[in-house]
Amino acid sequence: MLRTFNQHVVRLSESLDGRWEFVTADDRKAAKDRAKLPKEYSRTIQVPSAWEQLPGLENYRGQAWLRTAIPAAEGVALRLVFGGVSHTGDVFVDGKHVGHHYDAFTPFAVVVPGLAEGSHELVVQVDNTFGDHSALHWANDYYTYGGITRPVEIQFVPEVFIEQTHATPKREGGTWGLDLAVRLVNWSDTPLKRRVIVEVADGAVDLGAVTVKPGATKVVKGSLSDLDVQPWDVKSPSLYMLETLLLDGDDVVDDFCDRIGFRTVEVKGEELLLNGKSIRLRGHNRHEDHALFGNALPVAAMVNDLELMADMGCNFIRTSHYPNDMRFLDLCDEMGFYVWEESHARSVSFDHPMFREQIADSTREMVEWHFNRPSIVIWGCLNECASSSKPGRVEHKRVIEQIRKLDPSRPVTFASNKDDNDLCFDLVDIVSWNIYAGWYYREPAEATAYFENLWKWAQKPENGGKGKPVIISEFGASAIYGTRGPAKAHWSEDMQADVLDSLLEQYLNHPHIMGAAIWMFCDCRVDREWFNRRPRDANNKGVVDELRRRKLAYDVVKRRMHEAASRWDD
Ligand code: ADA
């Protein structure tokens, strides 16, 4: 299942998760027809999963093909929805190329009309190589796995179907309302008229009848007001099912259900307000990575991560450095976490030939697919990119403006490592710095002085950060699980615990710091090709390791976060 709940009652949809046939390009080296789609599939693989979990493929980087059989029926099109293919997927039905998608971390859908009733062949060609075709995935400080790494669903859609409903909550006087935008798609070759109704809690609105042109998309707008609902926040994460119905005459021909929460988020001076009340963010950066599953974590493992973070007293997660699995975000909505979600980019080169196109797609897909989530309170982008150069500023401006246009309701930020050389803080609502005082440079006790110099600099009108909220978006130290001792050596758990203790004491108590995110929750695998100096080919700054074994820092973080929670009364 793509989500933790059913999105359709009327539309027939089925999970395609399970065993698929599988073959790699290496397996086909000797084959004469290797330029074509394979005829022979020598292995099987679980979908979703990362192929690195298969014995013998632990380090495989290349192409592979996955095949399964899918049903079709007369009069409806197939809509194939992929939660994530890492990192490039080409989709073929009965040998015909029907879809292409780049980037492991955003979902995509392919609509295939006109198939005869019966069984058909679905093949997905997957590629996780680096080069001129890939600007966002490159040998980096996290690992680019291969495979269909998130769930897949097949849906049967009528000629006009609902692609998405976006709902923006608003507080009007003492009650709640919603601004609505419903996107319809007509895959047929005739204009068709349909009516749209939206229902939530005790409210319903008829958005009227519209004609959708052949092969076109149409957005229908409206609103709901005076709803009798409870607001969402992390302490009481109340969720409601928003149901969009599509009618042909009196018949309901399609539906789209999504879960929403009623909350507002706004920046006021140095504060971030949720439902008008100032909140402080304290938590972790998290990579989707696990020793047993690569980046294809099952729901139980995601829940375990969130339970550990809740136990540590955290209320905040930064999805460094890409949009997360839809089920993980569902759990954040359900369990109550504030999320900073960012489009995919960690220290990427703006000169890469594909950069502009690929960052625009990642950003658009992130906002479009995750628009309705109450847990997401901040959109982020472009982690540690060239924000101190004039050409870099042009790229930041473009991406930040794109996010604001797609969703003006949430504040925007990016994590800077350019200290007091940054040229882009005027473009964002929140100033965020990654500061590694206490690890790569300086002593932990010097962190406050280091931060305050940056803060004073940002307050000068020409530097763009005056009076804005500040997040320390990364800070931390490495520790190799099991390395302990009274000498508190570099890379020991003892040293990491001391560094985090000192940094948390300073950052969680500072009047100008509205949020703090530890780098990071769990150790993650890194690409050896680039980060060849990381012990164990891992980024070892997790508070738990890649198997979620707790390091000494776990209890330190827990004590500091809980102290802060009781001080802030949240
Ligand atoms: C950076 C970066 C992270 C990670 C971290 C580190 O600031 O944003 O992805 O590489 O540093 O561990 O050095």
XYZ file of C-alpha atoms and ligand atoms in Angstrom:
583
model
C 0.000 0.000 0.000
C 1.227 3.452 -0.961
C -0.278 5.040 2.156
C -1.237 3.853 5.626
C -4.949 4.158 4.701
C -7.210 3.522 1.686
C -7.475 6.408 -0.753
C -10.299 4.977 -2.844
C -13.626 3.377 -2.118
C -15.132 3.840 -5.597
C -11.991 3.572 -7.754
C -10.755 0.019 -8.003
C -7.118 -0.165 -6.942
C -4.768 -2.981 -6.045
C -1.308 -3.202 -4.592
C 1.393 -4.552 -6.926
C 3.758 -5.195 -4.021
C 5.160 -8.716 -3.868
C 7.550 -10.940 -5.832
C 8.532 -9.633 -9.284
C 10.854 -11.230 -11.829
C 14.262 -9.561 -11.952
C 17.447 -9.443 -14.011
C 20.450 -7.107 -13.927
C 22.527 -5.768 -16.816
C 25.457 -7.775 -15.418
C 23.405 -10.977 -15.654
C 22.782 -10.154 -19.335
C 26.384 -9.326 -20.281
C 26.683 -12.329 -22.569
C 23.209 -11.963 -24.133
C 23.007 -10.856 -27.793
C 19.794 -8.899 -27.321
C 20.912 -6.830 -24.351
C 19.967 -3.523 -26.019
C 16.341 -4.686 -25.942
C 14.047 -5.499 -23.040
C 15.013 -8.862 -21.568
C 13.229 -12.072 -22.494
C 14.728 -14.092 -19.661
C 14.488 -13.111 -16.013
C 16.892 -15.188 -13.969
C 15.976 -13.982 -10.475
C 13.075 -12.731 -8.407
C 12.978 -9.731 -6.073
C 10.579 -8.277 -3.542
C 8.812 -5.012 -4.431
C 9.399 -2.710 -2.677
C 13.042 -3.319 -1.776
C 16.560 -2.132 -2.542
C 18.487 -4.630 -4.685
C 21.544 -4.159 -2.430
C 19.719 -6.431 0.037
C 20.147 -9.390 -2.368
C 23.254 -11.503 -1.720
C 25.809 -10.695 -4.418
C 24.299 -7.302 -5.282
C 25.449 -5.415 -2.172
C 27.431 -2.938 -4.286
C 25.627 -3.218 -7.622
C 25.362 0.039 -9.515
C 23.834 -0.230 -12.969
C 20.655 -1.130 -14.806
C 18.148 -3.816 -13.974
C 14.676 -4.869 -15.121
C 11.712 -5.915 -12.996
C 8.672 -7.631 -14.475
C 5.200 -8.571 -13.340
C 1.795 -9.323 -14.885
C -1.010 -6.767 -14.617
C -4.716 -6.994 -15.457
C -6.667 -4.607 -17.733
C -10.380 -4.073 -18.370
C -12.462 -2.467 -21.160
C -13.492 1.189 -20.830
C -11.062 2.149 -18.068
C -7.408 3.181 -18.230
C -4.704 1.738 -16.016
C -3.043 4.203 -13.699
C 0.217 2.851 -12.357
C 1.364 4.737 -9.255
C 4.959 4.349 -8.090
C 5.876 5.572 -4.609
C 9.547 5.662 -5.587
C 11.959 4.103 -8.093
C 15.632 4.576 -7.282
C 16.719 6.517 -9.106
C 15.462 6.396 -12.716
C 12.520 4.334 -13.868
C 11.362 3.613 -17.432
C 7.994 1.924 -17.573
C 6.968 -0.481 -20.363
C 3.586 -2.162 -20.872
C 3.609 -5.022 -23.414
C 7.003 -3.741 -24.596
C 5.817 -0.179 -25.239
C 7.499 2.684 -23.399
C 4.765 4.458 -21.408
C 6.601 6.458 -18.760
C 9.908 7.856 -17.543
C 10.774 9.271 -14.142
C 13.958 10.550 -12.539
C 14.611 10.783 -8.782
C 14.237 8.099 -6.141
C 12.347 10.262 -3.728
C 9.183 11.487 -5.426
C 6.135 9.468 -6.466
C 4.874 9.399 -10.049
C 1.944 8.000 -11.983
C 1.592 6.673 -15.531
C -1.798 6.442 -17.257
C -2.210 3.723 -19.886
C -5.514 3.748 -21.822
C -6.737 1.382 -24.506
C -5.586 -2.023 -23.245
C -7.704 -5.057 -24.071
C -9.271 -7.027 -21.254
C -6.841 -9.650 -19.874
C -3.301 -9.961 -18.609
C -0.461 -7.670 -19.719
C 3.260 -7.409 -19.100
C 4.630 -4.584 -16.940
C 8.390 -4.035 -17.036
C 10.252 -1.338 -15.127
C 13.808 -0.608 -16.198
C 15.726 0.843 -13.270
C 19.031 2.701 -13.301
C 21.014 3.964 -10.300
C 24.169 5.133 -12.098
C 25.715 8.600 -11.835
C 26.748 10.933 -14.627
C 25.466 13.602 -16.984
C 21.942 12.201 -16.813
C 21.714 12.688 -13.041
C 22.184 16.040 -11.291
C 20.659 15.249 -7.899
C 21.847 11.691 -7.381
C 25.635 11.575 -7.352
C 28.251 9.881 -5.174
C 27.318 11.591 -1.961
C 27.241 11.525 1.845
C 24.290 9.098 1.683
C 23.804 6.072 -0.540
C 21.807 5.934 -3.767
C 20.260 2.458 -3.694
C 18.747 0.658 -6.710
C 15.303 -0.799 -7.281
C 11.618 -0.140 -6.849
C 12.088 1.012 -3.298
C 8.580 2.185 -2.406
C 5.148 0.570 -2.969
C 3.422 0.301 -6.370
C -0.306 0.392 -7.018
C -2.463 -0.284 -10.067
C -5.695 1.707 -10.356
C -8.504 1.509 -12.911
C -9.594 5.033 -13.801
C -12.619 6.228 -15.815
C -12.209 8.676 -18.738
C -12.263 11.639 -16.386
C -10.656 10.973 -13.019
C -9.524 12.938 -9.973
C -5.771 13.323 -9.932
C -5.499 15.303 -6.694
C -7.322 17.523 -4.257
C -5.326 20.183 -2.462
C -6.835 21.567 0.737
C -5.447 24.558 2.633
C -6.865 24.975 6.148
C -7.816 28.474 7.337
C -9.072 29.853 10.619
C -12.009 32.216 10.237
C -13.166 33.787 13.481
C -13.644 30.883 15.842
C -14.119 28.168 13.194
C -12.186 26.336 10.531
C -12.487 26.364 6.767
C -10.657 24.976 3.722
C -9.605 26.366 0.366
C -9.919 23.610 -2.210
C -8.388 22.896 -5.608
C -9.417 19.659 -7.341
C -7.449 18.539 -10.388
C -9.304 16.453 -12.980
C -7.749 14.612 -15.918
C -9.547 13.484 -19.104
C -7.598 10.745 -20.907
C -10.317 10.139 -23.536
C -10.634 11.828 -26.948
C -13.959 13.576 -26.268
C -14.864 16.542 -24.061
C -16.694 15.303 -20.969
C -18.794 17.028 -18.343
C -18.531 15.983 -14.680
C -19.640 17.308 -11.295
C -17.379 17.538 -8.235
C -18.448 17.257 -4.594
C -16.092 17.541 -1.618
C -16.965 16.304 1.865
C -15.162 16.510 5.185
C -16.370 16.163 8.794
C -19.797 17.837 8.964
C -19.283 19.876 5.769
C -19.883 19.287 2.046
C -19.641 21.507 -0.998
C -20.858 20.996 -4.556
C -18.238 22.590 -6.810
C -20.563 22.336 -9.796
C -20.249 20.789 -13.242
C -17.249 21.365 -15.508
C -16.270 20.217 -18.953
C -12.793 18.734 -19.255
C -11.268 18.824 -22.748
C -9.844 15.641 -24.279
C -6.322 14.833 -23.076
C -6.431 17.838 -20.739
C -6.306 18.690 -17.061
C -8.708 21.045 -15.301
C -8.515 22.554 -11.822
C -11.817 23.203 -10.037
C -11.656 25.556 -7.059
C -13.929 26.211 -4.094
C -14.029 26.373 -0.336
C -15.661 24.994 2.791
C -16.337 26.994 5.909
C -17.712 26.793 9.420
C -16.513 23.230 9.990
C -16.949 21.580 13.355
C -13.448 20.106 13.760
C -10.628 19.849 16.286
C -7.295 21.487 15.359
C -4.152 19.414 14.654
C -0.965 19.794 16.666
C 1.687 17.336 17.820
C 0.037 16.786 21.189
C -3.351 16.022 19.719
C -2.952 15.142 16.048
C -6.625 15.097 14.978
C -7.063 13.950 11.391
C -10.083 14.012 9.057
C -10.816 12.198 5.812
C -11.406 14.584 2.936
C -13.443 12.859 0.218
C -13.699 14.164 -3.305
C -16.425 12.592 -5.445
C -16.793 12.802 -9.212
C -20.275 12.445 -10.685
C -21.499 11.663 -14.181
C -25.189 12.578 -13.892
C -26.239 10.950 -10.637
C -23.581 8.234 -10.729
C -20.434 8.536 -8.631
C -17.731 7.448 -11.112
C -14.543 8.239 -9.207
C -13.271 9.286 -5.785
C -10.114 10.520 -4.086
C -9.690 10.415 -0.295
C -6.918 12.151 1.565
C -6.341 12.840 5.204
C -6.033 16.367 6.425
C -5.487 18.196 9.697
C -6.673 21.657 10.616
C -3.818 23.918 11.535
C -2.255 27.194 10.444
C 1.450 27.898 10.343
C 2.989 31.338 10.118
C 6.130 33.251 10.902
C 5.824 36.238 13.217
C 9.050 38.011 14.070
C 11.479 35.423 15.423
C 8.666 32.986 16.215
C 7.009 30.161 14.324
C 3.302 30.075 15.171
C 1.127 26.990 14.935
C -2.549 27.837 15.345
C -1.428 31.247 16.571
C 0.773 29.782 19.333
C 4.563 29.974 19.353
C 6.264 26.584 18.971
C 9.866 25.438 19.290
C 11.229 22.645 17.155
C 13.606 20.083 18.634
C 14.545 16.885 16.931
C 16.610 15.105 14.335
C 17.694 14.996 10.768
C 16.889 11.556 9.391
C 18.055 9.675 6.325
C 15.768 6.938 5.026
C 18.320 4.215 5.613
C 18.527 0.970 7.553
C 21.112 -1.812 7.588
C 18.475 -4.449 6.830
C 16.412 -2.594 4.227
C 18.544 0.108 2.571
C 16.198 3.001 1.746
C 13.139 0.710 1.487
C 12.078 0.615 5.128
C 8.905 -1.314 5.951
C 6.249 0.462 7.985
C 7.189 -1.356 11.209
C 10.743 -0.012 10.955
C 9.448 3.521 10.278
C 7.196 3.296 13.324
C 10.138 2.128 15.395
C 12.165 5.185 14.297
C 9.342 7.506 15.294
C 8.842 5.736 18.626
C 12.543 6.189 19.395
C 12.375 9.879 18.496
C 9.260 10.358 20.635
C 10.973 8.551 23.499
C 13.867 10.992 23.185
C 11.425 13.882 23.591
C 11.634 15.118 19.987
C 8.793 16.883 18.219
C 10.580 17.630 14.922
C 12.104 15.808 11.946
C 13.988 17.233 9.011
C 13.745 14.849 6.032
C 17.337 15.432 4.994
C 17.865 15.701 2.072
C 14.816 14.663 0.028
C 11.057 14.044 0.117
C 10.191 10.995 2.221
C 8.093 7.891 1.704
C 4.384 8.788 1.834
C 3.826 6.220 4.590
C 6.475 7.833 6.787
C 4.751 11.197 6.424
C 1.394 9.521 7.146
C 2.877 8.291 10.407
C 4.159 11.789 11.235
C 0.616 13.119 10.690
C -0.822 10.336 12.866
C 1.736 10.247 15.672
C 2.265 14.011 15.847
C 5.601 15.370 14.578
C 6.478 18.692 12.973
C 8.276 18.075 9.688
C 10.644 20.138 7.561
C 10.482 18.429 4.202
C 12.982 19.393 1.514
C 13.277 18.764 -2.192
C 16.202 16.607 -3.208
C 19.581 18.348 -3.263
C 22.661 17.936 -1.087
C 25.590 20.097 -2.201
C 24.731 19.636 -5.858
C 26.481 21.386 -8.717
C 24.391 24.109 -10.318
C 26.489 23.668 -13.468
C 25.273 20.123 -14.091
C 23.429 20.038 -17.455
C 20.289 18.506 -15.896
C 20.205 20.539 -12.664
C 17.476 23.067 -13.477
C 15.056 20.580 -14.945
C 15.572 17.942 -12.266
C 15.394 20.266 -9.244
C 12.221 21.852 -10.662
C 10.622 18.399 -11.010
C 11.687 17.237 -7.530
C 10.346 20.442 -5.990
C 7.041 20.377 -7.879
C 6.415 16.714 -7.179
C 7.213 17.143 -3.484
C 4.736 19.975 -2.990
C 2.033 18.459 -5.192
C 2.088 14.989 -3.638
C 2.547 16.101 -0.011
C 0.455 19.264 -0.011
C -2.247 18.125 2.428
C -0.051 16.993 5.281
C -0.544 18.833 8.550
C 2.809 17.560 9.857
C 4.772 19.464 7.200
C 5.218 22.946 8.636
C 8.274 24.037 6.619
C 9.358 23.494 3.000
C 13.101 23.296 2.488
C 15.440 23.071 -0.496
C 19.063 23.117 -1.638
C 20.954 21.873 1.417
C 24.489 23.300 1.541
C 24.505 24.517 -2.034
C 26.222 27.594 -3.475
C 24.296 30.234 -1.515
C 27.318 32.530 -1.170
C 27.816 33.210 -4.878
C 25.844 35.478 -7.184
C 25.054 32.718 -9.714
C 24.084 30.480 -6.776
C 21.667 33.128 -5.542
C 19.891 33.049 -8.916
C 19.285 29.305 -8.517
C 18.115 29.682 -4.903
C 15.718 32.430 -5.909
C 14.226 30.307 -8.656
C 13.596 27.258 -6.449
C 12.290 29.279 -3.484
C 9.907 31.209 -5.750
C 8.713 27.951 -7.261
C 7.855 26.575 -3.803
C 6.021 29.764 -2.793
C 3.996 29.722 -5.988
C 2.992 26.088 -5.503
C 2.125 26.632 -1.823
C 2.064 30.090 -0.248
C 0.774 28.646 3.051
C 4.040 27.328 4.518
C 7.307 29.076 5.401
C 10.375 28.276 3.281
C 14.016 27.803 4.254
C 17.264 26.174 3.175
C 20.136 24.853 5.299
C 23.228 26.970 4.789
C 26.863 26.099 5.487
C 28.042 29.471 4.272
C 28.065 31.045 7.747
C 28.391 34.814 7.397
C 28.999 34.718 3.652
C 25.493 33.714 2.690
C 23.769 35.858 0.076
C 20.302 34.277 0.209
C 18.752 34.841 3.636
C 16.557 37.679 2.351
C 14.821 35.126 0.089
C 13.506 32.907 2.914
C 11.200 33.115 5.937
C 13.495 31.211 8.297
C 17.300 31.438 8.563
C 18.851 27.970 8.962
C 22.516 27.187 9.559
C 24.328 23.861 9.677
C 27.004 24.450 12.330
C 29.596 21.801 13.167
C 31.281 23.642 16.050
C 32.462 20.917 18.408
C 33.234 18.419 15.661
C 34.884 19.700 12.481
C 36.058 22.931 14.117
C 36.173 24.656 17.529
C 35.348 23.237 20.941
C 31.717 22.442 21.823
C 31.686 25.131 24.527
C 32.437 27.748 21.864
C 29.233 27.049 19.944
C 27.204 29.889 21.468
C 29.862 32.492 20.735
C 30.194 31.138 17.197
C 26.433 31.239 16.654
C 26.002 34.693 18.156
C 28.557 36.167 15.770
C 26.623 34.707 12.867
C 23.333 35.916 14.306
C 24.627 39.487 14.776
C 25.882 39.496 11.218
C 22.497 38.267 9.907
C 20.711 41.093 11.751
C 22.384 43.732 9.576
C 19.771 44.833 7.046
C 22.017 44.064 4.063
C 22.418 40.410 5.162
C 18.737 39.527 4.962
C 18.133 37.714 8.263
C 16.973 40.579 10.454
C 14.258 39.638 12.916
C 13.677 36.191 11.343
C 13.319 32.881 13.182
C 16.508 30.806 13.285
C 16.971 27.036 13.135
C 20.256 25.255 13.743
C 19.483 22.706 11.079
C 22.484 20.432 11.693
C 24.995 19.891 14.494
C 26.565 16.699 15.775
C 29.576 14.445 16.148
C 30.537 10.985 14.916
C 30.648 7.859 17.051
C 31.248 4.278 16.011
C 28.827 2.038 17.831
C 30.632 0.040 20.513
C 33.698 2.284 20.656
C 33.782 3.420 24.262
C 36.313 4.239 26.957
C 37.267 6.720 29.659
C 39.723 8.510 27.367
C 36.684 9.643 25.318
C 38.626 9.323 22.087
C 37.625 10.854 18.771
C 34.890 8.656 17.176
C 33.932 7.183 20.552
C 30.368 7.098 21.843
C 31.596 8.913 24.952
C 32.884 11.856 22.960
C 29.721 12.108 20.873
C 27.607 12.072 24.034
C 29.646 14.908 25.556
C 29.543 17.010 22.385
C 25.767 16.636 22.028
C 25.220 17.302 25.726
C 27.055 20.598 25.472
C 25.506 21.661 22.145
C 21.954 20.799 23.202
C 22.364 22.699 26.452
C 23.387 25.773 24.472
C 21.034 25.577 21.501
C 17.869 24.474 23.283
C 18.163 27.371 25.732
C 19.085 30.175 23.374
C 16.474 32.932 23.003
C 17.235 33.462 19.304
C 17.098 29.777 18.305
C 13.586 28.642 17.421
C 14.546 25.134 16.270
C 17.386 22.631 16.543
C 17.895 19.396 14.590
C 20.682 16.991 15.528
C 22.741 15.504 12.739
C 21.448 12.864 12.914
C 18.990 10.192 13.992
C 20.627 7.034 12.577
C 23.930 6.184 10.935
C 23.592 5.851 7.177
C 25.533 4.227 4.373
C 27.520 6.634 2.151
C 28.769 6.306 -1.407
C 32.405 5.225 -1.186
C 33.212 6.706 -4.617
C 33.070 10.176 -3.159
C 33.148 9.946 0.610
C 36.098 7.603 0.816
C 37.236 8.939 4.162
C 34.188 7.917 6.159
C 34.960 4.927 8.416
C 32.767 1.903 7.579
C 31.517 3.761 4.437
C 28.973 5.323 6.759
C 28.076 8.688 8.145
C 28.476 7.789 11.810
C 26.802 10.789 13.440
C 23.637 8.856 14.316
C 22.402 8.790 17.878
C 21.487 5.207 17.000
C 23.427 3.121 14.496
C 22.115 1.664 11.231
C 20.456 -1.205 13.178
C 18.942 1.284 15.676
C 21.246 0.189 18.477
C 21.407 3.083 20.918
C 24.684 4.887 21.457
C 25.557 6.589 24.732
C 24.251 9.868 23.306
C 20.698 8.495 23.229
C 20.105 9.049 26.933
C 21.844 12.422 26.860
C 19.587 13.597 24.046
C 16.580 12.212 25.867
C 17.381 14.127 29.050
C 18.095 17.411 27.240
C 15.035 17.218 24.964
C 12.661 16.360 27.809
C 14.073 19.206 29.929
C 13.409 21.586 27.043
C 9.914 20.206 26.508
C 8.947 20.856 30.105
C 10.458 24.354 30.013
C 8.570 25.237 26.841
C 5.432 23.510 28.066
C 4.841 21.689 24.795
C 26.610 18.440 6.063
C 25.475 17.850 5.279
C 25.117 16.465 5.715
C 26.338 15.698 6.205
C 27.013 16.438 7.331
C 28.283 15.760 7.861
O 26.420 19.582 6.694
O 24.356 18.658 5.166
O 24.515 15.811 4.641
O 27.207 15.494 5.136
O 27.394 17.690 6.887
O 28.161 14.701 8.439
O 29.369 16.305 7.667
